[in-house]
């Protein structure tokens, strides 16, 4: 029923609508800049006029994310800002988002007590805390399923399955650090070579990966949307899961 607009060759520096139907929109916010710093992917879902910002990124990209978000929704109407985990490349812009909107921060309960270090006086009142086992939240025309991915790489890490677009937002799973940024994977075998070293280094143990795969393999996934690197379209999703299934990481390979 909806329209998918995931094509090779999309400019990673510009915002792109990735999925749309008459009630639901998923946008990549053009957050990759190229250069020496770690690039991030931030996303926006607007569903029946309600907005959720997914992994807003650090302080340095706030003005760009704000400008691009404003093309699709009044930033004051953003209801939730979700952070898949606590890292600065995911959450560094939170204090600024709190200033421009009244959004609640969706995050694993573990990180709530760390948030006052961003300058929030009452972290409890500004967060929506996810339990260990995750949660499915009705949001506009969709259900957002917050699927546990603990220890990948953060204790208290979640992935999101958007039932409407069938996109799986994977946070730091499926990331790649690319010399030449691109936002949609074309050559999967080459992309796997770009994903492998960062997974070996960042992920603590293959056991955690297998646990997560058991939760997501049965899903009908149109695309994998990670927080760094490139979007993995449907035709490569099985290859992606197979790659992870056989991967040795962290303490399994490093001594
Ligand atoms: Fe991270
Ligand atoms: Fe990250």
Tab-separated table of C-alpha atoms and ligand atoms in Angstrom:
chain	number	residue	atom	x	y	z
A	1	UNK	CA	0.000	0.000	0.000
A	2	UNK	CA	2.902	2.307	0.655
A	3	UNK	CA	5.707	3.522	-1.531
A	4	UNK	CA	9.371	2.673	-0.914
A	5	UNK	CA	11.998	5.133	-2.114
A	6	UNK	CA	15.200	3.327	-1.196
A	7	UNK	CA	17.522	3.499	-4.180
A	8	UNK	CA	21.277	3.257	-4.639
A	9	UNK	CA	22.854	6.615	-5.298
A	10	UNK	CA	20.852	8.678	-2.787
A	11	UNK	CA	22.971	11.555	-1.474
A	12	UNK	CA	23.882	10.769	2.191
A	13	UNK	CA	24.192	14.498	2.926
A	14	UNK	CA	20.554	15.196	2.070
A	15	UNK	CA	17.274	14.173	3.668
A	16	UNK	CA	15.211	11.539	1.853
A	17	UNK	CA	11.755	10.089	2.322
A	18	UNK	CA	12.319	6.318	2.502
A	19	UNK	CA	8.702	5.188	2.868
A	20	UNK	CA	5.395	6.942	2.550
A	21	UNK	CA	1.699	6.245	2.453
A	22	UNK	CA	-1.264	8.499	3.106
A	23	UNK	CA	-0.803	8.342	6.893
A	24	UNK	CA	2.813	7.411	7.510
A	25	UNK	CA	6.228	8.737	6.561
A	26	UNK	CA	9.768	7.550	7.294
A	27	UNK	CA	12.622	9.963	6.569
A	28	UNK	CA	16.413	9.735	6.593
A	29	UNK	CA	17.566	13.109	7.874
A	30	UNK	CA	20.686	13.656	5.745
A	31	UNK	CA	23.003	13.433	8.725
A	32	UNK	CA	26.102	11.960	7.097
A	33	UNK	CA	28.684	14.658	6.463
A	34	UNK	CA	31.863	12.848	5.433
A	35	UNK	CA	35.097	13.743	7.173
A	36	UNK	CA	37.044	12.312	10.060
A	37	UNK	CA	34.323	12.183	12.709
A	38	UNK	CA	31.984	9.231	13.050
A	39	UNK	CA	29.006	9.880	10.813
A	40	UNK	CA	25.527	9.007	12.038
A	41	UNK	CA	22.140	8.206	10.560
A	42	UNK	CA	19.163	9.930	12.159
A	43	UNK	CA	15.596	9.134	11.151
A	44	UNK	CA	12.140	10.627	11.585
A	45	UNK	CA	8.757	8.902	11.575
A	46	UNK	CA	5.637	10.997	11.126
A	47	UNK	CA	2.456	8.975	11.544
A	48	UNK	CA	-0.999	10.587	11.524
A	49	UNK	CA	0.706	13.867	12.392
A	50	UNK	CA	2.625	12.471	15.348
A	51	UNK	CA	6.416	12.604	15.244
A	52	UNK	CA	9.168	10.437	16.663
A	53	UNK	CA	12.825	11.252	16.130
A	54	UNK	CA	15.047	8.182	16.075
A	55	UNK	CA	18.633	8.608	17.314
A	56	UNK	CA	18.922	12.401	16.927
A	57	UNK	CA	22.735	12.434	16.988
A	58	UNK	CA	25.260	14.673	18.673
A	59	UNK	CA	25.426	18.371	19.404
A	60	UNK	CA	27.294	19.210	16.204
A	61	UNK	CA	24.555	18.094	13.785
A	62	UNK	CA	21.611	19.508	15.748
A	63	UNK	CA	20.995	22.527	13.488
A	64	UNK	CA	20.965	20.365	10.358
A	65	UNK	CA	18.645	17.782	11.915
A	66	UNK	CA	16.327	20.536	13.166
A	67	UNK	CA	16.200	22.150	9.714
A	68	UNK	CA	15.475	18.842	7.988
A	69	UNK	CA	12.889	17.736	10.564
A	70	UNK	CA	11.102	21.063	10.028
A	71	UNK	CA	10.392	20.137	6.407
A	72	UNK	CA	8.102	17.306	7.572
A	73	UNK	CA	6.702	18.344	10.958
A	74	UNK	CA	6.748	21.311	13.317
A	75	UNK	CA	9.582	20.317	15.709
A	76	UNK	CA	7.406	21.421	18.626
A	77	UNK	CA	5.055	18.586	17.689
A	78	UNK	CA	7.654	15.876	18.070
A	79	UNK	CA	6.206	13.637	20.701
A	80	UNK	CA	9.131	11.304	21.333
A	81	UNK	CA	12.867	11.412	20.904
A	82	UNK	CA	14.179	7.862	21.003
A	83	UNK	CA	17.761	6.970	21.838
A	84	UNK	CA	18.701	3.343	21.191
A	85	UNK	CA	21.416	3.682	23.822
A	86	UNK	CA	23.444	6.243	25.754
A	87	UNK	CA	26.371	7.080	23.446
A	88	UNK	CA	27.191	10.739	22.595
A	89	UNK	CA	26.795	10.138	18.842
A	90	UNK	CA	23.189	9.087	19.575
A	91	UNK	CA	22.210	11.348	22.439
A	92	UNK	CA	24.514	14.403	22.492
A	93	UNK	CA	21.819	16.727	21.124
A	94	UNK	CA	19.169	15.764	23.727
A	95	UNK	CA	19.417	18.991	25.777
A	96	UNK	CA	18.789	21.033	22.619
A	97	UNK	CA	15.804	18.895	21.636
A	98	UNK	CA	14.375	19.396	25.101
A	99	UNK	CA	14.551	23.145	24.475
A	100	UNK	CA	12.688	23.105	21.158
A	101	UNK	CA	10.036	20.505	22.009
A	102	UNK	CA	8.224	18.930	24.913
A	103	UNK	CA	9.033	15.478	23.642
A	104	UNK	CA	9.591	12.568	25.962
A	105	UNK	CA	12.813	10.633	25.642
A	106	UNK	CA	12.298	6.922	25.021
A	107	UNK	CA	15.217	4.996	26.483
A	108	UNK	CA	16.030	1.840	28.398
A	109	UNK	CA	15.374	2.334	32.119
A	110	UNK	CA	19.068	1.861	32.908
A	111	UNK	CA	20.071	5.142	31.271
A	112	UNK	CA	17.457	7.349	32.903
A	113	UNK	CA	19.582	8.037	35.952
A	114	UNK	CA	22.489	9.071	33.733
A	115	UNK	CA	20.433	11.682	31.869
A	116	UNK	CA	20.685	14.384	34.570
A	117	UNK	CA	24.289	14.761	33.378
A	118	UNK	CA	22.820	16.275	30.212
A	119	UNK	CA	21.318	18.969	32.421
A	120	UNK	CA	17.818	17.625	33.075
A	121	UNK	CA	16.627	18.309	36.580
A	122	UNK	CA	14.031	15.586	36.651
A	123	UNK	CA	14.950	12.782	34.278
A	124	UNK	CA	11.988	10.660	35.422
A	125	UNK	CA	9.443	13.191	34.199
A	126	UNK	CA	11.020	13.622	30.744
A	127	UNK	CA	11.609	9.957	29.924
A	128	UNK	CA	9.537	7.039	28.739
A	129	UNK	CA	11.440	4.107	30.165
A	130	UNK	CA	11.595	0.822	28.289
A	131	UNK	CA	11.639	-2.357	30.357
A	132	UNK	CA	14.258	-5.074	29.749
A	133	UNK	CA	11.840	-7.164	27.711
A	134	UNK	CA	10.895	-4.273	25.391
A	135	UNK	CA	7.451	-2.993	24.519
A	136	UNK	CA	5.088	-2.472	21.577
A	137	UNK	CA	3.739	1.081	21.403
A	138	UNK	CA	0.782	2.164	19.251
A	139	UNK	CA	1.903	5.278	17.445
A	140	UNK	CA	-0.338	6.966	14.867
A	141	UNK	CA	-0.990	4.451	12.097
A	142	UNK	CA	1.603	1.962	13.270
A	143	UNK	CA	2.891	-0.180	16.074
A	144	UNK	CA	6.486	0.430	17.048
A	145	UNK	CA	7.955	-2.699	18.538
A	146	UNK	CA	10.952	-2.018	20.760
A	147	UNK	CA	12.929	-5.239	20.530
A	148	UNK	CA	15.706	-5.916	23.050
A	149	UNK	CA	19.237	-6.013	21.652
A	150	UNK	CA	21.056	-5.814	24.952
A	151	UNK	CA	24.869	-5.739	24.912
A	152	UNK	CA	24.880	-4.918	21.174
A	153	UNK	CA	26.860	-2.967	22.017
A	154	UNK	CA	25.275	-1.301	25.044
A	155	UNK	CA	23.622	-2.947	28.023
A	156	UNK	CA	20.173	-1.440	27.518
A	157	UNK	CA	20.089	-1.274	23.720
A	158	UNK	CA	16.946	-1.614	21.610
A	159	UNK	CA	16.050	-2.039	17.967
A	160	UNK	CA	12.675	-0.909	16.579
A	161	UNK	CA	10.412	-2.725	14.142
A	162	UNK	CA	7.948	-0.338	12.507
A	163	UNK	CA	4.972	-2.509	11.567
A	164	UNK	CA	3.726	-0.051	8.936
A	165	UNK	CA	6.893	0.408	6.862
A	166	UNK	CA	8.368	-2.948	7.908
A	167	UNK	CA	11.647	-1.164	8.554
A	168	UNK	CA	13.938	-2.492	11.268
A	169	UNK	CA	15.909	0.304	12.961
A	170	UNK	CA	18.952	-1.442	14.372
A	171	UNK	CA	20.999	1.213	16.191
A	172	UNK	CA	24.605	0.067	16.358
A	173	UNK	CA	23.868	-3.340	14.812
A	174	UNK	CA	24.621	-3.474	11.085
A	175	UNK	CA	26.797	-0.397	11.168
A	176	UNK	CA	29.748	0.233	8.897
A	177	UNK	CA	32.416	2.883	8.914
A	178	UNK	CA	32.724	3.917	5.280
A	179	UNK	CA	35.573	5.765	3.574
A	180	UNK	CA	33.230	7.007	0.871
A	181	UNK	CA	29.802	7.576	2.425
A	182	UNK	CA	26.793	6.018	0.731
A	183	UNK	CA	23.367	5.525	2.219
A	184	UNK	CA	21.982	2.473	0.387
A	185	UNK	CA	23.925	-0.783	0.036
A	186	UNK	CA	24.454	-1.958	-3.527
A	187	UNK	CA	27.361	-4.359	-3.274
A	188	UNK	CA	26.549	-6.487	-0.203
A	189	UNK	CA	29.763	-8.531	-0.187
A	190	UNK	CA	31.865	-5.359	-0.193
A	191	UNK	CA	29.633	-3.830	2.469
A	192	UNK	CA	30.085	-6.874	4.708
A	193	UNK	CA	33.826	-6.231	4.623
A	194	UNK	CA	33.105	-2.689	5.878
A	195	UNK	CA	30.800	-3.989	8.646
A	196	UNK	CA	32.995	-6.807	9.904
A	197	UNK	CA	35.829	-4.941	11.767
A	198	UNK	CA	33.519	-2.555	13.622
A	199	UNK	CA	31.303	-5.445	14.786
A	200	UNK	CA	34.325	-7.476	15.902
A	201	UNK	CA	35.511	-4.525	17.963
A	202	UNK	CA	32.209	-3.101	19.275
A	203	UNK	CA	30.114	-6.168	20.014
A	204	UNK	CA	31.086	-8.065	23.177
A	205	UNK	CA	30.032	-11.620	22.367
A	206	UNK	CA	28.486	-13.695	19.596
A	207	UNK	CA	25.981	-15.082	22.123
A	208	UNK	CA	24.264	-11.673	22.351
A	209	UNK	CA	24.029	-11.493	18.552
A	210	UNK	CA	22.425	-14.942	18.372
A	211	UNK	CA	19.874	-13.932	21.018
A	212	UNK	CA	18.884	-10.861	18.993
A	213	UNK	CA	18.730	-12.824	15.729
A	214	UNK	CA	16.280	-15.185	17.396
A	215	UNK	CA	14.003	-12.197	17.997
A	216	UNK	CA	14.138	-10.614	14.525
A	217	UNK	CA	14.748	-13.358	11.976
A	218	UNK	CA	11.055	-14.224	11.682
A	219	UNK	CA	10.059	-10.618	10.899
A	220	UNK	CA	9.087	-9.479	7.407
A	221	UNK	CA	11.789	-6.824	6.968
A	222	UNK	CA	11.803	-4.354	4.067
A	223	UNK	CA	15.100	-2.756	5.090
A	224	UNK	CA	17.662	-2.578	7.899
A	225	UNK	CA	18.229	1.026	9.035
A	226	UNK	CA	21.369	1.277	11.187
A	227	UNK	CA	22.695	4.287	13.079
A	228	UNK	CA	25.906	4.425	11.024
A	229	UNK	CA	26.798	3.279	7.550
A	230	UNK	CA	24.217	2.309	4.977
A	231	UNK	CA	20.646	1.062	4.740
A	232	UNK	CA	20.438	-2.606	3.807
A	233	UNK	CA	17.515	-3.155	1.418
A	234	UNK	CA	15.236	-6.191	1.423
A	235	UNK	CA	17.165	-8.248	-1.109
A	236	UNK	CA	20.224	-8.301	1.188
A	237	UNK	CA	18.498	-8.747	4.566
A	238	UNK	CA	18.866	-12.531	4.662
A	239	UNK	CA	22.556	-12.225	3.761
A	240	UNK	CA	22.926	-9.680	6.574
A	241	UNK	CA	21.384	-12.036	9.139
A	242	UNK	CA	23.559	-14.928	7.855
A	243	UNK	CA	26.650	-12.726	8.180
A	244	UNK	CA	25.793	-11.970	11.810
A	245	UNK	CA	24.913	-15.578	12.596
A	246	UNK	CA	28.406	-16.745	11.678
A	247	UNK	CA	30.352	-13.800	13.071
A	248	UNK	CA	32.795	-14.106	15.956
A	249	UNK	CA	33.119	-10.871	17.930
A	250	UNK	CA	34.523	-9.253	21.058
A	251	UNK	CA	35.776	-11.641	23.707
A	252	UNK	CA	35.294	-14.545	21.274
A	253	UNK	CA	38.129	-13.235	19.084
A	254	UNK	CA	40.085	-10.741	21.186
A	255	UNK	CA	42.236	-11.631	24.154
B	1	LIG	FE1	27.211	3.162	20.333
B	2	LIG	FE1	26.609	4.556	17.260
